[in-house]
Amino acid sequence: NAGVTQTPKFRILKIGQSMTLQCTQDMNHNYMYWYRQDPGMGLKLIYYSVGAGITDKGEVPNGYNVSRSTTEDFPLRLELAAPSQTSVYFCASRTGTGDASGANVLTFGAGSRLTVL
Amino acid sequence: AQSVTQLDSQVPVFEEAPVELRCNYSSSVSVYLFWYVQYPNQGLQLLLKYLSGSTLVESINGFEAEFNKSQTSFHLRKPSVHISDTAEYFCAVISRGNSSASKIIFGSGTRLSIRP
């Protein structure tokens, strides 16, 4: 049981390049999330998905796109990389809503450190 | 929309001293509340959660947090800290029962540093 797997762990991009951060979970979780973490800013929600085929914007979606074609995968795409997108990106998932213990607890990936020069 | 405020960006304490990390939230509906911990160079992991029932919740490593609805707070406390508690701590909130229930919003984090 691998949990949430993110690739790559590190990447350096040039301004204007595009790339996709991959996220896969093997826990059959319905909900998946992308956050970015910047020093002193905590985690900001970029996009989230409540199930295959359904995505929605979070707090800071500009410059990013997502898709959710399967339950397992939730890739994050940067179309035109900018220095402001230098950050650590975390993917996370959970089963769903309600009071059931564990349903609302996020499982995080190990993170992807992206530098845009 | 819900929001989370962690007033202290850094908290330095001596080993075996007590500590309190503050968290206040804003939401127009009832909430679920969480504390996550991030050890150096790692991802986040759950420390403790409030879903319903008793307002005082505890973790396995001696931390506790109390949900205070009237003050919209969920402060994290530990009576005696250890060097191994050095980490960054994040408070998070989910608003229950409406369209925002899908979002999990985090505070800006509090870096706890323990001095020997």
PDB file of C-alpha atoms in Angstrom:
ATOM      1  CA  ASN A   1       0.000   0.000   0.000  1.00  0.00           C
ATOM      2  CA  ALA A   2       1.962   2.997  -1.298  1.00  0.00           C
ATOM      3  CA  GLY A   3      -0.504   5.736  -0.209  1.00  0.00           C
ATOM      4  CA  VAL A   4      -0.018   8.959  -2.200  1.00  0.00           C
ATOM      5  CA  THR A   5       2.863   8.989  -4.670  1.00  0.00           C
ATOM      6  CA  GLN A   6       4.187  12.192  -6.242  1.00  0.00           C
ATOM      7  CA  THR A   7       6.655  12.520  -9.078  1.00  0.00           C
ATOM      8  CA  PRO A   8       9.080  14.078  -9.661  1.00  0.00           C
ATOM      9  CA  LYS A   9      10.587  14.908  -6.270  1.00  0.00           C
ATOM     10  CA  PHE A  10      12.681  17.744  -7.676  1.00  0.00           C
ATOM     11  CA  ARG A  11      12.538  19.713 -10.899  1.00  0.00           C
ATOM     12  CA  ILE A  12      14.133  22.858 -12.280  1.00  0.00           C
ATOM     13  CA  LEU A  13      12.273  24.671 -15.041  1.00  0.00           C
ATOM     14  CA  LYS A  14      13.070  27.650 -17.178  1.00  0.00           C
ATOM     15  CA  ILE A  15      10.596  30.504 -17.425  1.00  0.00           C
ATOM     16  CA  GLY A  16       7.907  29.699 -19.973  1.00  0.00           C
ATOM     17  CA  GLN A  17       8.400  25.947 -19.923  1.00  0.00           C
ATOM     18  CA  SER A  18       5.541  23.613 -19.109  1.00  0.00           C
ATOM     19  CA  MET A  19       5.417  20.475 -17.021  1.00  0.00           C
ATOM     20  CA  THR A  20       3.091  18.117 -15.191  1.00  0.00           C
ATOM     21  CA  LEU A  21       3.386  17.046 -11.579  1.00  0.00           C
ATOM     22  CA  GLN A  22       2.028  13.549 -11.192  1.00  0.00           C
ATOM     23  CA  CYS A  23      -0.023  12.329  -8.234  1.00  0.00           C
ATOM     24  CA  THR A  24      -1.352   8.801  -7.757  1.00  0.00           C
ATOM     25  CA  GLN A  25      -3.136   7.245  -4.810  1.00  0.00           C
ATOM     26  CA  ASP A  26      -3.977   3.592  -4.288  1.00  0.00           C
ATOM     27  CA  MET A  27      -6.458   3.961  -1.419  1.00  0.00           C
ATOM     28  CA  ASN A  28      -9.563   4.450  -3.574  1.00  0.00           C
ATOM     29  CA  HIS A  29     -10.038   7.921  -2.106  1.00  0.00           C
ATOM     30  CA  ASN A  30     -12.662  10.114  -3.721  1.00  0.00           C
ATOM     31  CA  TYR A  31     -11.193  13.472  -2.753  1.00  0.00           C
ATOM     32  CA  MET A  32      -7.838  14.702  -3.970  1.00  0.00           C
ATOM     33  CA  TYR A  33      -6.040  18.008  -3.471  1.00  0.00           C
ATOM     34  CA  TRP A  34      -3.071  20.001  -4.663  1.00  0.00           C
ATOM     35  CA  TYR A  35      -1.398  22.451  -2.290  1.00  0.00           C
ATOM     36  CA  ARG A  36       1.640  24.639  -2.595  1.00  0.00           C
ATOM     37  CA  GLN A  37       3.790  25.452   0.404  1.00  0.00           C
ATOM     38  CA  ASP A  38       5.812  28.639   0.605  1.00  0.00           C
ATOM     39  CA  PRO A  39       7.853  29.771   3.639  1.00  0.00           C
ATOM     40  CA  GLY A  40       5.691  31.603   6.164  1.00  0.00           C
ATOM     41  CA  MET A  41       2.578  31.152   4.040  1.00  0.00           C
ATOM     42  CA  GLY A  42       1.480  27.695   5.064  1.00  0.00           C
ATOM     43  CA  LEU A  43      -0.333  25.545   2.535  1.00  0.00           C
ATOM     44  CA  LYS A  44      -2.465  27.159  -0.123  1.00  0.00           C
ATOM     45  CA  LEU A  45      -5.065  25.091  -1.953  1.00  0.00           C
ATOM     46  CA  ILE A  46      -4.580  25.174  -5.731  1.00  0.00           C
ATOM     47  CA  TYR A  47      -7.203  22.749  -7.031  1.00  0.00           C
ATOM     48  CA  TYR A  48      -9.221  19.889  -5.656  1.00  0.00           C
ATOM     49  CA  SER A  49     -11.401  17.073  -6.948  1.00  0.00           C
ATOM     50  CA  VAL A  50     -14.312  15.246  -5.341  1.00  0.00           C
ATOM     51  CA  GLY A  51     -14.253  12.372  -7.805  1.00  0.00           C
ATOM     52  CA  ALA A  52     -13.328  11.302 -11.308  1.00  0.00           C
ATOM     53  CA  GLY A  53     -14.354  13.935 -13.835  1.00  0.00           C
ATOM     54  CA  ILE A  54     -14.974  16.651 -11.214  1.00  0.00           C
ATOM     55  CA  THR A  55     -12.482  19.370 -10.341  1.00  0.00           C
ATOM     56  CA  ASP A  56     -12.736  22.796  -8.764  1.00  0.00           C
ATOM     57  CA  LYS A  57     -10.544  25.789  -8.021  1.00  0.00           C
ATOM     58  CA  GLY A  58      -9.009  26.409  -4.642  1.00  0.00           C
ATOM     59  CA  GLU A  59      -7.426  29.548  -3.219  1.00  0.00           C
ATOM     60  CA  VAL A  60      -4.624  30.047  -5.772  1.00  0.00           C
ATOM     61  CA  PRO A  61      -5.523  28.359  -9.096  1.00  0.00           C
ATOM     62  CA  ASN A  62      -4.032  30.877 -11.541  1.00  0.00           C
ATOM     63  CA  GLY A  63      -1.285  29.416 -13.703  1.00  0.00           C
ATOM     64  CA  TYR A  64      -2.296  25.817 -13.083  1.00  0.00           C
ATOM     65  CA  ASN A  65      -4.621  23.225 -14.564  1.00  0.00           C
ATOM     66  CA  VAL A  66      -5.776  19.822 -13.383  1.00  0.00           C
ATOM     67  CA  SER A  67      -7.679  16.825 -14.659  1.00  0.00           C
ATOM     68  CA  ARG A  68      -9.178  13.771 -12.964  1.00  0.00           C
ATOM     69  CA  SER A  69      -9.844  11.065 -15.504  1.00  0.00           C
ATOM     70  CA  THR A  70      -9.518   8.229 -12.985  1.00  0.00           C
ATOM     71  CA  THR A  71     -10.006   7.859  -9.235  1.00  0.00           C
ATOM     72  CA  GLU A  72      -6.305   7.162  -8.767  1.00  0.00           C
ATOM     73  CA  ASP A  73      -4.655  10.013 -10.680  1.00  0.00           C
ATOM     74  CA  PHE A  74      -4.755  13.788 -10.237  1.00  0.00           C
ATOM     75  CA  PRO A  75      -2.017  15.489 -12.286  1.00  0.00           C
ATOM     76  CA  LEU A  76      -1.214  19.193 -11.907  1.00  0.00           C
ATOM     77  CA  ARG A  77      -0.062  21.026 -15.021  1.00  0.00           C
ATOM     78  CA  LEU A  78       1.920  24.243 -15.238  1.00  0.00           C
ATOM     79  CA  GLU A  79       1.552  25.670 -18.737  1.00  0.00           C
ATOM     80  CA  LEU A  80       3.903  28.679 -18.681  1.00  0.00           C
ATOM     81  CA  ALA A  81       6.194  28.421 -15.697  1.00  0.00           C
ATOM     82  CA  ALA A  82       6.946  31.638 -13.822  1.00  0.00           C
ATOM     83  CA  PRO A  83       9.373  32.334 -10.939  1.00  0.00           C
ATOM     84  CA  SER A  84       6.341  32.879  -8.670  1.00  0.00           C
ATOM     85  CA  GLN A  85       5.567  29.190  -9.070  1.00  0.00           C
ATOM     86  CA  THR A  86       8.781  28.196  -7.333  1.00  0.00           C
ATOM     87  CA  SER A  87       7.450  26.222  -4.388  1.00  0.00           C
ATOM     88  CA  VAL A  88       6.985  22.824  -2.800  1.00  0.00           C
ATOM     89  CA  TYR A  89       3.862  21.108  -4.072  1.00  0.00           C
ATOM     90  CA  PHE A  90       1.919  18.565  -2.076  1.00  0.00           C
ATOM     91  CA  CYS A  91      -0.769  16.229  -3.284  1.00  0.00           C
ATOM     92  CA  ALA A  92      -3.188  14.791  -0.736  1.00  0.00           C
ATOM     93  CA  SER A  93      -6.283  12.612  -0.636  1.00  0.00           C
ATOM     94  CA  ARG A  94      -9.087  11.511   1.692  1.00  0.00           C
ATOM     95  CA  THR A  95     -12.051   9.185   1.491  1.00  0.00           C
ATOM     96  CA  GLY A  96     -14.870  11.695   1.792  1.00  0.00           C
ATOM     97  CA  THR A  97     -17.132  13.703   4.020  1.00  0.00           C
ATOM     98  CA  GLY A  98     -19.153  12.912   7.133  1.00  0.00           C
ATOM     99  CA  ASP A  99     -18.268  12.239  10.744  1.00  0.00           C
ATOM    100  CA  ALA A 100     -16.796   8.791  10.254  1.00  0.00           C
ATOM    101  CA  SER A 101     -13.358   8.654  11.791  1.00  0.00           C
ATOM    102  CA  GLY A 102     -10.732   8.899   9.092  1.00  0.00           C
ATOM    103  CA  ALA A 103     -13.088  10.150   6.381  1.00  0.00           C
ATOM    104  CA  ASN A 104     -11.814  13.688   6.688  1.00  0.00           C
ATOM    105  CA  VAL A 105      -8.150  12.978   7.357  1.00  0.00           C
ATOM    106  CA  LEU A 106      -5.749  13.847   4.585  1.00  0.00           C
ATOM    107  CA  THR A 107      -2.983  11.517   3.465  1.00  0.00           C
ATOM    108  CA  PHE A 108      -0.131  13.527   1.964  1.00  0.00           C
ATOM    109  CA  GLY A 109       2.461  12.699  -0.611  1.00  0.00           C
ATOM    110  CA  ALA A 110       6.125  13.411   0.066  1.00  0.00           C
ATOM    111  CA  GLY A 111       6.103  16.610  -1.992  1.00  0.00           C
ATOM    112  CA  SER A 112       7.608  17.909  -5.221  1.00  0.00           C
ATOM    113  CA  ARG A 113      10.108  20.772  -5.061  1.00  0.00           C
ATOM    114  CA  LEU A 114       9.889  22.957  -8.155  1.00  0.00           C
ATOM    115  CA  THR A 115      12.272  25.776  -9.006  1.00  0.00           C
ATOM    116  CA  VAL A 116      11.600  28.139 -11.912  1.00  0.00           C
ATOM    117  CA  LEU A 117      14.607  30.130 -13.118  1.00  0.00           C
TER     118      LEU A 117
ATOM    119  CA  ALA B   1     -15.737  30.981   3.128  1.00  0.00           C
ATOM    120  CA  GLN B   2     -13.700  29.468   5.919  1.00  0.00           C
ATOM    121  CA  SER B   3     -10.303  30.726   7.045  1.00  0.00           C
ATOM    122  CA  VAL B   4      -7.656  29.829   9.596  1.00  0.00           C
ATOM    123  CA  THR B   5      -5.322  32.127  11.508  1.00  0.00           C
ATOM    124  CA  GLN B   6      -2.217  30.996  13.319  1.00  0.00           C
ATOM    125  CA  LEU B   7      -0.956  34.073  15.086  1.00  0.00           C
ATOM    126  CA  ASP B   8       2.512  32.802  15.972  1.00  0.00           C
ATOM    127  CA  SER B   9       4.860  32.048  13.100  1.00  0.00           C
ATOM    128  CA  GLN B  10       7.608  30.835  15.444  1.00  0.00           C
ATOM    129  CA  VAL B  11       7.557  29.592  19.019  1.00  0.00           C
ATOM    130  CA  PRO B  12      10.872  28.886  20.759  1.00  0.00           C
ATOM    131  CA  VAL B  13      10.683  26.996  24.056  1.00  0.00           C
ATOM    132  CA  PHE B  14      13.053  25.161  26.336  1.00  0.00           C
ATOM    133  CA  GLU B  15      12.924  21.401  26.590  1.00  0.00           C
ATOM    134  CA  GLU B  16      10.437  20.148  29.204  1.00  0.00           C
ATOM    135  CA  ALA B  17       8.621  23.506  29.228  1.00  0.00           C
ATOM    136  CA  PRO B  18       4.907  23.752  28.359  1.00  0.00           C
ATOM    137  CA  VAL B  19       3.808  25.144  25.016  1.00  0.00           C
ATOM    138  CA  GLU B  20       0.630  26.457  23.410  1.00  0.00           C
ATOM    139  CA  LEU B  21       0.230  26.997  19.680  1.00  0.00           C
ATOM    140  CA  ARG B  22      -2.735  29.163  18.838  1.00  0.00           C
ATOM    141  CA  CYS B  23      -5.295  28.610  16.106  1.00  0.00           C
ATOM    142  CA  ASN B  24      -8.422  30.615  15.365  1.00  0.00           C
ATOM    143  CA  TYR B  25     -10.851  29.908  12.570  1.00  0.00           C
ATOM    144  CA  SER B  26     -13.687  31.607  10.767  1.00  0.00           C
ATOM    145  CA  SER B  27     -16.682  29.817   9.289  1.00  0.00           C
ATOM    146  CA  SER B  28     -20.387  30.514   8.897  1.00  0.00           C
ATOM    147  CA  VAL B  29     -21.229  26.873   9.612  1.00  0.00           C
ATOM    148  CA  SER B  30     -19.993  24.208  11.993  1.00  0.00           C
ATOM    149  CA  VAL B  31     -16.549  22.806  11.378  1.00  0.00           C
ATOM    150  CA  TYR B  32     -14.150  19.934  11.631  1.00  0.00           C
ATOM    151  CA  LEU B  33     -10.730  20.972  12.956  1.00  0.00           C
ATOM    152  CA  PHE B  34      -7.303  19.421  12.612  1.00  0.00           C
ATOM    153  CA  TRP B  35      -3.693  19.822  13.615  1.00  0.00           C
ATOM    154  CA  TYR B  36      -1.078  18.461  11.220  1.00  0.00           C
ATOM    155  CA  VAL B  37       2.660  18.253  11.905  1.00  0.00           C
ATOM    156  CA  GLN B  38       5.503  18.497   9.424  1.00  0.00           C
ATOM    157  CA  TYR B  39       8.914  17.258  10.533  1.00  0.00           C
ATOM    158  CA  PRO B  40      11.947  18.615   8.656  1.00  0.00           C
ATOM    159  CA  ASN B  41      12.040  17.578   4.992  1.00  0.00           C
ATOM    160  CA  GLN B  42       8.898  15.493   5.268  1.00  0.00           C
ATOM    161  CA  GLY B  43       5.260  15.734   4.234  1.00  0.00           C
ATOM    162  CA  LEU B  44       2.436  16.523   6.624  1.00  0.00           C
ATOM    163  CA  GLN B  45       0.869  13.986   8.928  1.00  0.00           C
ATOM    164  CA  LEU B  46      -2.170  14.155  11.171  1.00  0.00           C
ATOM    165  CA  LEU B  47      -1.531  15.001  14.816  1.00  0.00           C
ATOM    166  CA  LEU B  48      -5.108  15.160  16.099  1.00  0.00           C
ATOM    167  CA  LYS B  49      -8.622  16.033  15.001  1.00  0.00           C
ATOM    168  CA  TYR B  50     -11.953  17.297  16.282  1.00  0.00           C
ATOM    169  CA  LEU B  51     -15.005  15.961  14.459  1.00  0.00           C
ATOM    170  CA  SER B  52     -17.730  15.908  17.125  1.00  0.00           C
ATOM    171  CA  GLY B  53     -18.318  14.955  20.748  1.00  0.00           C
ATOM    172  CA  SER B  54     -15.786  15.831  23.440  1.00  0.00           C
ATOM    173  CA  THR B  55     -14.211  19.200  22.812  1.00  0.00           C
ATOM    174  CA  LEU B  56     -10.849  18.059  24.229  1.00  0.00           C
ATOM    175  CA  VAL B  57      -8.905  15.785  21.915  1.00  0.00           C
ATOM    176  CA  GLU B  58      -5.543  14.161  22.480  1.00  0.00           C
ATOM    177  CA  SER B  59      -2.722  12.716  20.417  1.00  0.00           C
ATOM    178  CA  ILE B  60      -0.628   9.663  21.216  1.00  0.00           C
ATOM    179  CA  ASN B  61       2.497  11.747  21.869  1.00  0.00           C
ATOM    180  CA  GLY B  62       1.082  14.007  24.583  1.00  0.00           C
ATOM    181  CA  PHE B  63      -0.396  16.894  22.617  1.00  0.00           C
ATOM    182  CA  GLU B  64      -3.971  18.007  23.203  1.00  0.00           C
ATOM    183  CA  ALA B  65      -6.276  20.586  21.674  1.00  0.00           C
ATOM    184  CA  GLU B  66      -9.559  22.027  22.822  1.00  0.00           C
ATOM    185  CA  PHE B  67     -12.343  23.138  20.529  1.00  0.00           C
ATOM    186  CA  ASN B  68     -13.859  26.379  21.804  1.00  0.00           C
ATOM    187  CA  LYS B  69     -16.876  27.292  19.704  1.00  0.00           C
ATOM    188  CA  SER B  70     -17.562  30.631  21.370  1.00  0.00           C
ATOM    189  CA  GLN B  71     -13.998  31.818  20.783  1.00  0.00           C
ATOM    190  CA  THR B  72     -13.676  29.986  17.437  1.00  0.00           C
ATOM    191  CA  SER B  73     -10.371  28.541  18.593  1.00  0.00           C
ATOM    192  CA  PHE B  74      -8.567  25.212  18.540  1.00  0.00           C
ATOM    193  CA  HIS B  75      -5.319  25.817  20.407  1.00  0.00           C
ATOM    194  CA  LEU B  76      -2.718  23.059  20.653  1.00  0.00           C
ATOM    195  CA  ARG B  77      -0.970  22.413  23.954  1.00  0.00           C
ATOM    196  CA  LYS B  78       1.627  20.148  25.447  1.00  0.00           C
ATOM    197  CA  PRO B  79       2.630  20.266  29.142  1.00  0.00           C
ATOM    198  CA  SER B  80       6.257  19.259  28.556  1.00  0.00           C
ATOM    199  CA  VAL B  81       7.963  19.336  25.167  1.00  0.00           C
ATOM    200  CA  HIS B  82      10.812  17.198  23.907  1.00  0.00           C
ATOM    201  CA  ILE B  83      13.515  17.878  21.353  1.00  0.00           C
ATOM    202  CA  SER B  84      11.722  15.490  19.002  1.00  0.00           C
ATOM    203  CA  ASP B  85       8.711  17.838  18.921  1.00  0.00           C
ATOM    204  CA  THR B  86      10.708  20.281  16.798  1.00  0.00           C
ATOM    205  CA  ALA B  87       8.564  20.679  13.686  1.00  0.00           C
ATOM    206  CA  GLU B  88       6.119  22.946  11.938  1.00  0.00           C
ATOM    207  CA  TYR B  89       2.513  22.671  13.033  1.00  0.00           C
ATOM    208  CA  PHE B  90      -0.475  23.493  10.857  1.00  0.00           C
ATOM    209  CA  CYS B  91      -4.063  24.048  11.874  1.00  0.00           C
ATOM    210  CA  ALA B  92      -6.724  23.151   9.285  1.00  0.00           C
ATOM    211  CA  VAL B  93     -10.501  23.475   8.969  1.00  0.00           C
ATOM    212  CA  ILE B  94     -13.315  21.915   6.993  1.00  0.00           C
ATOM    213  CA  SER B  95     -16.715  23.594   6.978  1.00  0.00           C
ATOM    214  CA  ARG B  96     -19.430  21.013   7.411  1.00  0.00           C
ATOM    215  CA  GLY B  97     -22.603  20.478   5.490  1.00  0.00           C
ATOM    216  CA  ASN B  98     -22.337  22.838   2.545  1.00  0.00           C
ATOM    217  CA  SER B  99     -20.524  23.210  -0.741  1.00  0.00           C
ATOM    218  CA  SER B 100     -17.355  24.231   1.086  1.00  0.00           C
ATOM    219  CA  ALA B 101     -17.220  20.851   2.803  1.00  0.00           C
ATOM    220  CA  SER B 102     -14.889  19.642   0.099  1.00  0.00           C
ATOM    221  CA  LYS B 103     -12.211  22.242   0.804  1.00  0.00           C
ATOM    222  CA  ILE B 104      -9.611  21.850   3.523  1.00  0.00           C
ATOM    223  CA  ILE B 105      -8.035  25.183   4.393  1.00  0.00           C
ATOM    224  CA  PHE B 106      -4.747  25.454   6.286  1.00  0.00           C
ATOM    225  CA  GLY B 107      -3.258  28.137   8.451  1.00  0.00           C
ATOM    226  CA  SER B 108       0.163  29.647   7.788  1.00  0.00           C
ATOM    227  CA  GLY B 109       1.905  27.322  10.228  1.00  0.00           C
ATOM    228  CA  THR B 110       3.817  27.692  13.496  1.00  0.00           C
ATOM    229  CA  ARG B 111       7.427  26.617  13.686  1.00  0.00           C
ATOM    230  CA  LEU B 112       8.144  25.080  17.087  1.00  0.00           C
ATOM    231  CA  SER B 113      11.799  25.036  18.054  1.00  0.00           C
ATOM    232  CA  ILE B 114      12.946  23.321  21.222  1.00  0.00           C
ATOM    233  CA  ARG B 115      16.057  24.500  23.023  1.00  0.00           C
ATOM    234  CA  PRO B 116      17.972  22.060  25.258  1.00  0.00           C
TER     235      PRO B 116
END
